[in-house]
Amino acid sequence: QVQLVESGGGSVQPGGSLRLSCAASGSVLSFNDMAWYRQAPGKERELVASIHISGRTSYADSVKGRFTISRDNVRNTIYLQMNSLTPEDTAVYHCNTFVGRTPYWGQGIQVTVSS
C-alpha cells in the first residue's frame, strides 16, 4: 500500500522558518501530483501548495511568496519550505497524493507559530 511519512514541523516564533518533508513509498511507479494541506482548529482543511511531477507548482494566496514546495522525483519526496511564518500558519499539515481515485494522507505534522 501507499505510505506517506512526514517529518519536520515544530514550534517557532513569528518570522521564523520550518521545512516539512514527506516521503512516499509503495507499489506505484510515480506520484504525478502531490500536495500539502493544513487544518487549524475550527477551520476547514485548506490546500496550501501542490506540485506536479514536471515541477509545476501552485500555492494558496495566503502563502505565496513565503512558502516553496519542491520535490525529488528519484526519492519520491516532497518538501515545504516555510518562511516568514505568522501565527495564522499554525495548523496540522498533511501531505497528500492520489493514486487513481484513492487519496492517501500523511500522519500529520503540527506547526505552531507563537511569540
CSV table of N, CA, C and O in Angstrom, one decimal:
chain,number,residue,atom,x,y,z
A,1,GLN,N,0.8,-1.2,0.0
A,1,GLN,CA,0.0,0.0,0.0
A,1,GLN,C,0.9,1.3,0.0
A,1,GLN,O,2.0,1.2,0.4
A,2,VAL,N,0.3,2.3,-0.4
A,2,VAL,CA,1.0,3.6,-0.4
A,2,VAL,C,1.1,4.2,1.0
A,2,VAL,O,0.2,4.1,1.8
A,3,GLN,N,2.3,4.6,1.3
A,3,GLN,CA,2.5,5.3,2.6
A,3,GLN,C,3.2,6.6,2.4
A,3,GLN,O,4.0,6.8,1.5
A,4,LEU,N,2.7,7.6,3.1
A,4,LEU,CA,3.3,8.9,3.1
A,4,LEU,C,3.8,9.2,4.6
A,4,LEU,O,3.0,9.3,5.5
A,5,VAL,N,5.1,9.4,4.7
A,5,VAL,CA,5.7,9.6,6.0
A,5,VAL,C,6.3,11.0,6.1
A,5,VAL,O,7.2,11.3,5.3
A,6,GLU,N,5.8,11.8,7.0
A,6,GLU,CA,6.1,13.2,7.1
A,6,GLU,C,7.1,13.4,8.3
A,6,GLU,O,7.2,12.6,9.2
A,7,SER,N,7.9,14.4,8.1
A,7,SER,CA,8.9,14.8,9.2
A,7,SER,C,9.0,16.3,9.1
A,7,SER,O,8.7,17.0,8.2
A,8,GLY,N,9.6,16.8,10.2
A,8,GLY,CA,9.7,18.2,10.4
A,8,GLY,C,8.6,18.8,11.3
A,8,GLY,O,8.0,18.1,12.0
A,9,GLY,N,8.4,20.1,11.1
A,9,GLY,CA,7.4,20.7,12.0
A,9,GLY,C,8.0,21.1,13.3
A,9,GLY,O,9.2,21.0,13.6
A,10,GLY,N,7.2,21.7,14.1
A,10,GLY,CA,7.6,22.1,15.5
A,10,GLY,C,7.0,23.5,15.8
A,10,GLY,O,6.0,23.9,15.2
A,11,SER,N,7.7,24.2,16.7
A,11,SER,CA,7.2,25.5,17.2
A,11,SER,C,8.3,26.5,16.9
A,11,SER,O,9.5,26.3,17.2
A,12,VAL,N,7.9,27.6,16.3
A,12,VAL,CA,8.8,28.7,16.0
A,12,VAL,C,8.1,30.0,16.4
A,12,VAL,O,6.9,30.1,16.5
A,13,GLN,N,8.9,31.1,16.5
A,13,GLN,CA,8.4,32.4,16.7
A,13,GLN,C,8.0,33.0,15.3
A,13,GLN,O,8.5,32.6,14.3
A,14,PRO,N,7.1,34.0,15.4
A,14,PRO,CA,6.8,34.7,14.1
A,14,PRO,C,8.0,35.2,13.4
A,14,PRO,O,9.0,35.7,14.0
A,15,GLY,N,8.0,35.1,12.1
A,15,GLY,CA,9.2,35.4,11.3
A,15,GLY,C,10.1,34.3,11.1
A,15,GLY,O,11.0,34.4,10.2
A,16,GLY,N,10.0,33.2,11.8
A,16,GLY,CA,10.9,32.1,11.7
A,16,GLY,C,10.5,31.2,10.5
A,16,GLY,O,9.6,31.5,9.7
A,17,SER,N,11.3,30.1,10.3
A,17,SER,CA,11.2,29.2,9.2
A,17,SER,C,11.2,27.8,9.7
A,17,SER,O,11.7,27.4,10.7
A,18,LEU,N,10.5,26.9,8.9
A,18,LEU,CA,10.5,25.5,9.1
A,18,LEU,C,10.5,24.8,7.7
A,18,LEU,O,10.0,25.4,6.7
A,19,ARG,N,10.9,23.6,7.7
A,19,ARG,CA,10.8,22.8,6.4
A,19,ARG,C,10.2,21.5,6.8
A,19,ARG,O,10.7,20.7,7.6
A,20,LEU,N,9.1,21.1,6.0
A,20,LEU,CA,8.5,19.9,6.1
A,20,LEU,C,8.9,18.9,5.0
A,20,LEU,O,9.1,19.4,3.9
A,21,SER,N,9.0,17.6,5.3
A,21,SER,CA,9.3,16.6,4.3
A,21,SER,C,8.2,15.6,4.3
A,21,SER,O,7.6,15.2,5.3
A,22,CYS,N,8.0,15.0,3.2
A,22,CYS,CA,7.0,13.9,3.0
A,22,CYS,C,7.6,12.9,2.0
A,22,CYS,O,7.8,13.2,0.8
A,23,ALA,N,7.9,11.7,2.5
A,23,ALA,CA,8.4,10.6,1.7
A,23,ALA,C,7.3,9.6,1.3
A,23,ALA,O,6.7,9.1,2.2
A,24,ALA,N,7.1,9.4,0.0
A,24,ALA,CA,6.1,8.5,-0.5
A,24,ALA,C,6.7,7.2,-0.9
A,24,ALA,O,7.8,7.1,-1.4
A,25,SER,N,6.0,6.1,-0.6
A,25,SER,CA,6.5,4.8,-1.0
A,25,SER,C,5.3,3.9,-1.3
A,25,SER,O,4.2,4.1,-0.8
A,26,GLY,N,5.5,2.8,-2.0
A,26,GLY,CA,4.5,1.8,-2.3
A,26,GLY,C,4.7,1.3,-3.7
A,26,GLY,O,5.6,1.7,-4.4
A,27,SER,N,3.8,0.4,-4.1
A,27,SER,CA,3.9,-0.2,-5.4
A,27,SER,C,3.3,0.7,-6.5
A,27,SER,O,2.3,0.3,-7.2
A,28,VAL,N,3.9,1.9,-6.6
A,28,VAL,CA,3.4,2.9,-7.6
A,28,VAL,C,4.7,3.4,-8.3
A,28,VAL,O,5.7,3.7,-7.6
A,29,LEU,N,4.7,3.4,-9.6
A,29,LEU,CA,5.8,3.8,-10.4
A,29,LEU,C,6.1,5.3,-10.2
A,29,LEU,O,7.3,5.7,-10.2
A,30,SER,N,5.1,6.1,-10.1
A,30,SER,CA,5.3,7.5,-9.9
A,30,SER,C,4.1,8.1,-9.2
A,30,SER,O,3.0,7.6,-9.3
A,31,PHE,N,4.4,9.3,-8.6
A,31,PHE,CA,3.3,10.0,-7.9
A,31,PHE,C,3.2,11.4,-8.7
A,31,PHE,O,4.0,12.3,-8.4
A,32,ASN,N,2.3,11.5,-9.6
A,32,ASN,CA,2.3,12.6,-10.5
A,32,ASN,C,2.0,13.9,-9.8
A,32,ASN,O,2.6,14.9,-10.1
A,33,ASP,N,1.0,13.9,-8.9
A,33,ASP,CA,0.6,15.1,-8.2
A,33,ASP,C,0.7,14.9,-6.7
A,33,ASP,O,0.2,13.9,-6.2
A,34,MET,N,1.4,15.8,-6.0
A,34,MET,CA,1.5,15.7,-4.6
A,34,MET,C,1.2,17.1,-4.0
A,34,MET,O,1.4,18.1,-4.7
A,35,ALA,N,0.7,17.2,-2.8
A,35,ALA,CA,0.3,18.5,-2.2
A,35,ALA,C,0.4,18.5,-0.7
A,35,ALA,O,0.5,17.4,-0.1
A,36,TRP,N,0.5,19.7,-0.2
A,36,TRP,CA,0.4,19.9,1.2
A,36,TRP,C,-0.9,20.6,1.6
A,36,TRP,O,-1.3,21.6,0.9
A,37,TYR,N,-1.6,20.1,2.6
A,37,TYR,CA,-2.8,20.7,3.1
A,37,TYR,C,-2.6,21.0,4.6
A,37,TYR,O,-1.6,20.5,5.2
A,38,ARG,N,-3.4,21.9,5.1
A,38,ARG,CA,-3.3,22.2,6.5
A,38,ARG,C,-4.8,22.4,7.1
A,38,ARG,O,-5.7,22.8,6.3
A,39,GLN,N,-4.9,22.2,8.4
A,39,GLN,CA,-6.2,22.4,9.0
A,39,GLN,C,-5.9,22.9,10.4
A,39,GLN,O,-5.2,22.3,11.2
A,40,ALA,N,-6.5,24.1,10.8
A,40,ALA,CA,-6.4,24.6,12.1
A,40,ALA,C,-7.7,24.3,12.8
A,40,ALA,O,-8.7,24.1,12.2
A,41,PRO,N,-7.6,24.3,14.2
A,41,PRO,CA,-8.9,24.0,14.9
A,41,PRO,C,-10.0,25.0,14.6
A,41,PRO,O,-9.8,26.2,14.5
A,42,GLY,N,-11.2,24.4,14.3
A,42,GLY,CA,-12.3,25.2,14.0
A,42,GLY,C,-12.4,25.7,12.6
A,42,GLY,O,-13.3,26.4,12.2
A,43,LYS,N,-11.4,25.3,11.7
A,43,LYS,CA,-11.4,25.8,10.4
A,43,LYS,C,-11.4,24.6,9.4
A,43,LYS,O,-11.1,23.5,9.8
A,44,GLU,N,-11.8,24.9,8.2
A,44,GLU,CA,-11.8,23.9,7.1
A,44,GLU,C,-10.4,23.6,6.7
A,44,GLU,O,-9.5,24.4,6.7
A,45,ARG,N,-10.2,22.4,6.1
A,45,ARG,CA,-8.9,22.0,5.6
A,45,ARG,C,-8.7,22.8,4.3
A,45,ARG,O,-9.5,23.0,3.5
A,46,GLU,N,-7.4,23.3,4.2
A,46,GLU,CA,-7.0,24.2,3.2
A,46,GLU,C,-5.9,23.6,2.4
A,46,GLU,O,-4.9,23.1,2.9
A,47,LEU,N,-6.0,23.7,1.1
A,47,LEU,CA,-4.9,23.4,0.2
A,47,LEU,C,-3.8,24.5,0.2
A,47,LEU,O,-4.1,25.6,-0.1
A,48,VAL,N,-2.6,24.1,0.7
A,48,VAL,CA,-1.6,25.1,0.8
A,48,VAL,C,-0.7,25.2,-0.5
A,48,VAL,O,-0.5,26.3,-1.0
A,49,ALA,N,-0.3,24.1,-1.0
A,49,ALA,CA,0.5,24.1,-2.2
A,49,ALA,C,0.5,22.7,-2.8
A,49,ALA,O,0.3,21.7,-2.2
A,50,SER,N,0.7,22.7,-4.1
A,50,SER,CA,0.8,21.4,-4.9
A,50,SER,C,1.9,21.4,-5.9
A,50,SER,O,2.3,22.5,-6.3
A,51,ILE,N,2.3,20.3,-6.3
A,51,ILE,CA,3.4,20.2,-7.2
A,51,ILE,C,3.2,19.0,-8.1
A,51,ILE,O,2.9,17.9,-7.6
A,52,HIS,N,3.4,19.2,-9.4
A,52,HIS,CA,3.3,18.1,-10.4
A,52,HIS,C,4.7,17.5,-10.6
A,52,HIS,O,5.7,18.1,-10.3
A,53,ILE,N,4.7,16.3,-11.2
A,53,ILE,CA,6.0,15.6,-11.4
A,53,ILE,C,6.9,16.5,-12.3
A,53,ILE,O,8.1,16.3,-12.3
A,54,SER,N,6.3,17.3,-13.2
A,54,SER,CA,7.0,18.2,-14.0
A,54,SER,C,7.7,19.3,-13.3
A,54,SER,O,8.6,20.0,-13.9
A,55,GLY,N,7.3,19.5,-12.1
A,55,GLY,CA,7.8,20.7,-11.3
A,55,GLY,C,6.9,21.9,-11.2
A,55,GLY,O,7.2,22.8,-10.5
A,56,ARG,N,5.8,21.8,-12.0
A,56,ARG,CA,4.8,22.9,-12.0
A,56,ARG,C,4.1,23.0,-10.6
A,56,ARG,O,3.7,21.9,-10.0
A,57,THR,N,4.0,24.2,-10.1
A,57,THR,CA,3.5,24.4,-8.7
A,57,THR,C,2.3,25.3,-8.7
A,57,THR,O,2.1,26.1,-9.6
A,58,SER,N,1.6,25.2,-7.6
A,58,SER,CA,0.5,26.2,-7.3
A,58,SER,C,0.5,26.4,-5.8
A,58,SER,O,0.9,25.5,-5.0
A,59,TYR,N,0.0,27.6,-5.4
A,59,TYR,CA,0.0,28.0,-4.0
A,59,TYR,C,-1.3,28.7,-3.6
A,59,TYR,O,-1.9,29.4,-4.4
A,60,ALA,N,-1.7,28.5,-2.4
A,60,ALA,CA,-2.7,29.4,-1.8
A,60,ALA,C,-2.2,30.8,-1.8
A,60,ALA,O,-1.1,31.1,-1.5
A,61,ASP,N,-3.2,31.7,-2.0
A,61,ASP,CA,-2.8,33.1,-1.9
A,61,ASP,C,-2.1,33.5,-0.6
A,61,ASP,O,-1.3,34.4,-0.6
A,62,SER,N,-2.6,32.9,0.5
A,62,SER,CA,-2.1,33.3,1.8
A,62,SER,C,-0.6,32.9,2.0
A,62,SER,O,0.0,33.5,3.0
A,63,VAL,N,0.0,32.1,1.2
A,63,VAL,CA,1.3,31.7,1.4
A,63,VAL,C,2.3,32.0,0.2
A,63,VAL,O,3.5,31.8,0.3
A,64,LYS,N,1.7,32.6,-0.8
A,64,LYS,CA,2.5,33.0,-1.9
A,64,LYS,C,3.7,34.0,-1.5
A,64,LYS,O,3.4,34.9,-0.8
A,65,GLY,N,4.8,33.7,-2.0
A,65,GLY,CA,6.0,34.5,-1.7
A,65,GLY,C,6.7,34.1,-0.4
A,65,GLY,O,7.8,34.6,-0.1
A,66,ARG,N,6.0,33.3,0.4
A,66,ARG,CA,6.6,32.8,1.7
A,66,ARG,C,6.9,31.3,1.7
A,66,ARG,O,7.9,30.9,2.3
A,67,PHE,N,6.1,30.5,1.1
A,67,PHE,CA,6.3,29.1,1.1
A,67,PHE,C,6.8,28.6,-0.3
A,67,PHE,O,6.4,29.2,-1.3
A,68,THR,N,7.6,27.6,-0.3
A,68,THR,CA,8.1,27.0,-1.5
A,68,THR,C,7.9,25.5,-1.4
A,68,THR,O,8.4,24.8,-0.5
A,69,ILE,N,7.2,24.9,-2.4
A,69,ILE,CA,7.1,23.4,-2.5
A,69,ILE,C,8.0,22.9,-3.5
A,69,ILE,O,8.2,23.5,-4.6
A,70,SER,N,8.7,21.8,-3.2
A,70,SER,CA,9.6,21.2,-4.2
A,70,SER,C,9.5,19.7,-4.0
A,70,SER,O,8.9,19.2,-3.1
A,71,ARG,N,10.2,19.0,-5.0
A,71,ARG,CA,10.1,17.5,-4.9
A,71,ARG,C,11.4,16.9,-5.5
A,71,ARG,O,12.1,17.5,-6.4
A,72,ASP,N,11.7,15.7,-5.0
A,72,ASP,CA,12.8,14.9,-5.5
A,72,ASP,C,12.1,13.7,-6.1
A,72,ASP,O,11.6,12.8,-5.4
A,73,ASN,N,12.1,13.6,-7.4
A,73,ASN,CA,11.3,12.5,-8.1
A,73,ASN,C,12.0,11.2,-7.9
A,73,ASN,O,11.4,10.1,-8.1
A,74,VAL,N,13.3,11.2,-7.7
A,74,VAL,CA,14.0,9.9,-7.5
A,74,VAL,C,13.7,9.3,-6.2
A,74,VAL,O,13.5,8.1,-6.0
A,75,ARG,N,13.6,10.2,-5.1
A,75,ARG,CA,13.3,9.7,-3.8
A,75,ARG,C,11.8,9.7,-3.5
A,75,ARG,O,11.4,9.3,-2.4
A,76,ASN,N,11.0,10.2,-4.4
A,76,ASN,CA,9.6,10.4,-4.2
A,76,ASN,C,9.3,11.1,-2.9
A,76,ASN,O,8.5,10.7,-2.1
A,77,THR,N,9.9,12.2,-2.8
A,77,THR,CA,9.8,13.1,-1.6
A,77,THR,C,9.5,14.5,-2.0
A,77,THR,O,10.0,15.0,-2.9
A,78,ILE,N,8.6,15.1,-1.2
A,78,ILE,CA,8.2,16.5,-1.4
A,78,ILE,C,8.6,17.2,-0.2
A,78,ILE,O,8.7,16.7,0.9
A,79,TYR,N,8.8,18.5,-0.3
A,79,TYR,CA,9.2,19.4,0.8
A,79,TYR,C,8.4,20.7,0.7
A,79,TYR,O,7.8,21.1,-0.3
A,80,LEU,N,8.2,21.2,1.9
A,80,LEU,CA,7.6,22.5,2.0
A,80,LEU,C,8.4,23.4,2.9
A,80,LEU,O,8.5,23.2,4.1
A,81,GLN,N,9.1,24.4,2.2
A,81,GLN,CA,9.9,25.4,2.9
A,81,GLN,C,9.0,26.5,3.3
A,81,GLN,O,8.4,27.2,2.4
A,82,MET,N,8.9,26.8,4.6
A,82,MET,CA,8.0,27.8,5.1
A,82,MET,C,8.8,28.9,5.7
A,82,MET,O,9.5,28.7,6.7
A,83,ASN,N,8.8,30.1,5.2
A,83,ASN,CA,9.5,31.3,5.7
A,83,ASN,C,8.5,32.3,6.1
A,83,ASN,O,7.3,32.3,5.7
A,84,SER,N,9.0,33.3,6.9
A,84,SER,CA,8.2,34.4,7.4
A,84,SER,C,6.9,33.9,8.0
A,84,SER,O,5.8,34.5,7.7
A,85,LEU,N,7.0,33.0,8.8
A,85,LEU,CA,5.8,32.4,9.4
A,85,LEU,C,5.1,33.3,10.4
A,85,LEU,O,5.7,34.2,11.0
A,86,THR,N,3.8,33.2,10.4
A,86,THR,CA,2.9,34.0,11.2
A,86,THR,C,2.0,33.1,12.0
A,86,THR,O,1.9,31.9,11.7
A,87,PRO,N,1.4,33.6,13.1
A,87,PRO,CA,0.5,32.8,13.9
A,87,PRO,C,-0.6,32.2,13.1
A,87,PRO,O,-1.1,31.1,13.4
A,88,GLU,N,-1.0,32.8,12.0
A,88,GLU,CA,-2.1,32.3,11.2
A,88,GLU,C,-1.7,31.0,10.4
A,88,GLU,O,-2.5,30.3,9.9
A,89,ASP,N,-0.4,30.7,10.4
A,89,ASP,CA,0.1,29.5,9.8
A,89,ASP,C,0.0,28.3,10.7
A,89,ASP,O,0.3,27.2,10.3
A,90,THR,N,-0.3,28.5,12.0
A,90,THR,CA,-0.4,27.4,12.9
A,90,THR,C,-1.5,26.5,12.5
A,90,THR,O,-2.7,26.9,12.3
A,91,ALA,N,-1.2,25.2,12.4
A,91,ALA,CA,-2.1,24.2,11.9
A,91,ALA,C,-1.4,22.8,11.9
A,91,ALA,O,-0.2,22.7,12.1
A,92,VAL,N,-2.2,21.8,11.7
A,92,VAL,CA,-1.7,20.5,11.4
A,92,VAL,C,-1.5,20.4,9.9
A,92,VAL,O,-2.5,20.6,9.1
A,93,TYR,N,-0.3,20.0,9.4
A,93,TYR,CA,-0.1,19.9,8.0
A,93,TYR,C,0.0,18.5,7.6
A,93,TYR,O,0.6,17.7,8.2
A,94,HIS,N,-0.7,18.2,6.5
A,94,HIS,CA,-0.7,16.8,5.9
A,94,HIS,C,-0.2,16.8,4.5
A,94,HIS,O,-0.7,17.7,3.7
A,95,CYS,N,0.6,15.9,4.1
A,95,CYS,CA,0.8,15.7,2.6
A,95,CYS,C,-0.2,14.8,2.0
A,95,CYS,O,-0.8,14.0,2.8
A,96,ASN,N,-0.4,14.9,0.7
A,96,ASN,CA,-1.5,14.2,0.1
A,96,ASN,C,-1.0,13.8,-1.3
A,96,ASN,O,-0.3,14.5,-2.0
A,97,THR,N,-1.6,12.6,-1.8
A,97,THR,CA,-1.5,12.3,-3.2
A,97,THR,C,-2.7,11.4,-3.5
A,97,THR,O,-3.3,10.9,-2.7
A,98,PHE,N,-2.9,11.3,-4.8
A,98,PHE,CA,-4.0,10.5,-5.3
A,98,PHE,C,-3.4,9.4,-6.2
A,98,PHE,O,-2.5,9.7,-7.0
A,99,VAL,N,-3.8,8.1,-6.0
A,99,VAL,CA,-3.5,7.0,-6.9
A,99,VAL,C,-4.8,6.6,-7.4
A,99,VAL,O,-5.6,5.9,-6.8
A,100,GLY,N,-5.0,6.9,-8.7
A,100,GLY,CA,-6.3,6.7,-9.3
A,100,GLY,C,-7.4,7.5,-8.6
A,100,GLY,O,-7.2,8.8,-8.4
A,101,ARG,N,-8.4,6.9,-8.0
A,101,ARG,CA,-9.4,7.7,-7.3
A,101,ARG,C,-9.2,7.7,-5.8
A,101,ARG,O,-10.0,8.2,-5.1
A,102,THR,N,-8.1,7.0,-5.4
A,102,THR,CA,-7.9,6.9,-3.9
A,102,THR,C,-7.0,7.9,-3.4
A,102,THR,O,-5.8,8.0,-3.9
A,103,PRO,N,-7.4,8.7,-2.4
A,103,PRO,CA,-6.4,9.6,-1.8
A,103,PRO,C,-5.6,9.0,-0.7
A,103,PRO,O,-6.1,8.0,0.0
A,104,TYR,N,-4.4,9.4,-0.5
A,104,TYR,CA,-3.5,9.0,0.6
A,104,TYR,C,-3.0,10.2,1.3
A,104,TYR,O,-2.7,11.2,0.7
A,105,TRP,N,-2.9,10.0,2.6
A,105,TRP,CA,-2.6,11.1,3.5
A,105,TRP,C,-1.4,10.7,4.4
A,105,TRP,O,-1.3,9.6,4.9
A,106,GLY,N,-0.6,11.7,4.7
A,106,GLY,CA,0.4,11.5,5.8
A,106,GLY,C,-0.2,11.6,7.1
A,106,GLY,O,-1.4,11.9,7.3
A,107,GLN,N,0.6,11.3,8.2
A,107,GLN,CA,0.1,11.2,9.5
A,107,GLN,C,-0.2,12.6,10.1
A,107,GLN,O,-1.0,12.7,11.1
A,108,GLY,N,0.3,13.6,9.6
A,108,GLY,CA,0.1,15.0,10.1
A,108,GLY,C,1.2,15.5,10.9
A,108,GLY,O,1.8,14.7,11.8
A,109,ILE,N,1.6,16.7,10.7
A,109,ILE,CA,2.7,17.4,11.5
A,109,ILE,C,2.2,18.7,12.0
A,109,ILE,O,1.6,19.5,11.3
A,110,GLN,N,2.4,18.9,13.3
A,110,GLN,CA,1.9,20.1,14.0
A,110,GLN,C,3.0,21.2,13.7
A,110,GLN,O,4.2,21.1,13.9
A,111,VAL,N,2.5,22.4,13.2
A,111,VAL,CA,3.3,23.6,13.1
A,111,VAL,C,2.6,24.7,14.0
A,111,VAL,O,1.5,25.0,13.8
A,112,THR,N,3.4,25.2,14.9
A,112,THR,CA,2.9,26.2,15.8
A,112,THR,C,3.8,27.4,15.7
A,112,THR,O,5.0,27.3,15.9
A,113,VAL,N,3.2,28.6,15.5
A,113,VAL,CA,3.9,29.8,15.4
A,113,VAL,C,3.3,30.8,16.5
A,113,VAL,O,2.2,31.2,16.4
A,114,SER,N,4.2,31.1,17.4
A,114,SER,CA,3.7,31.9,18.5
A,114,SER,C,4.9,32.7,19.1
A,114,SER,O,6.1,32.2,19.0
A,115,SER,N,4.6,33.8,19.7
A,115,SER,CA,5.7,34.6,20.3
A,115,SER,C,5.7,34.4,21.8
A,115,SER,O,4.9,33.7,22.4
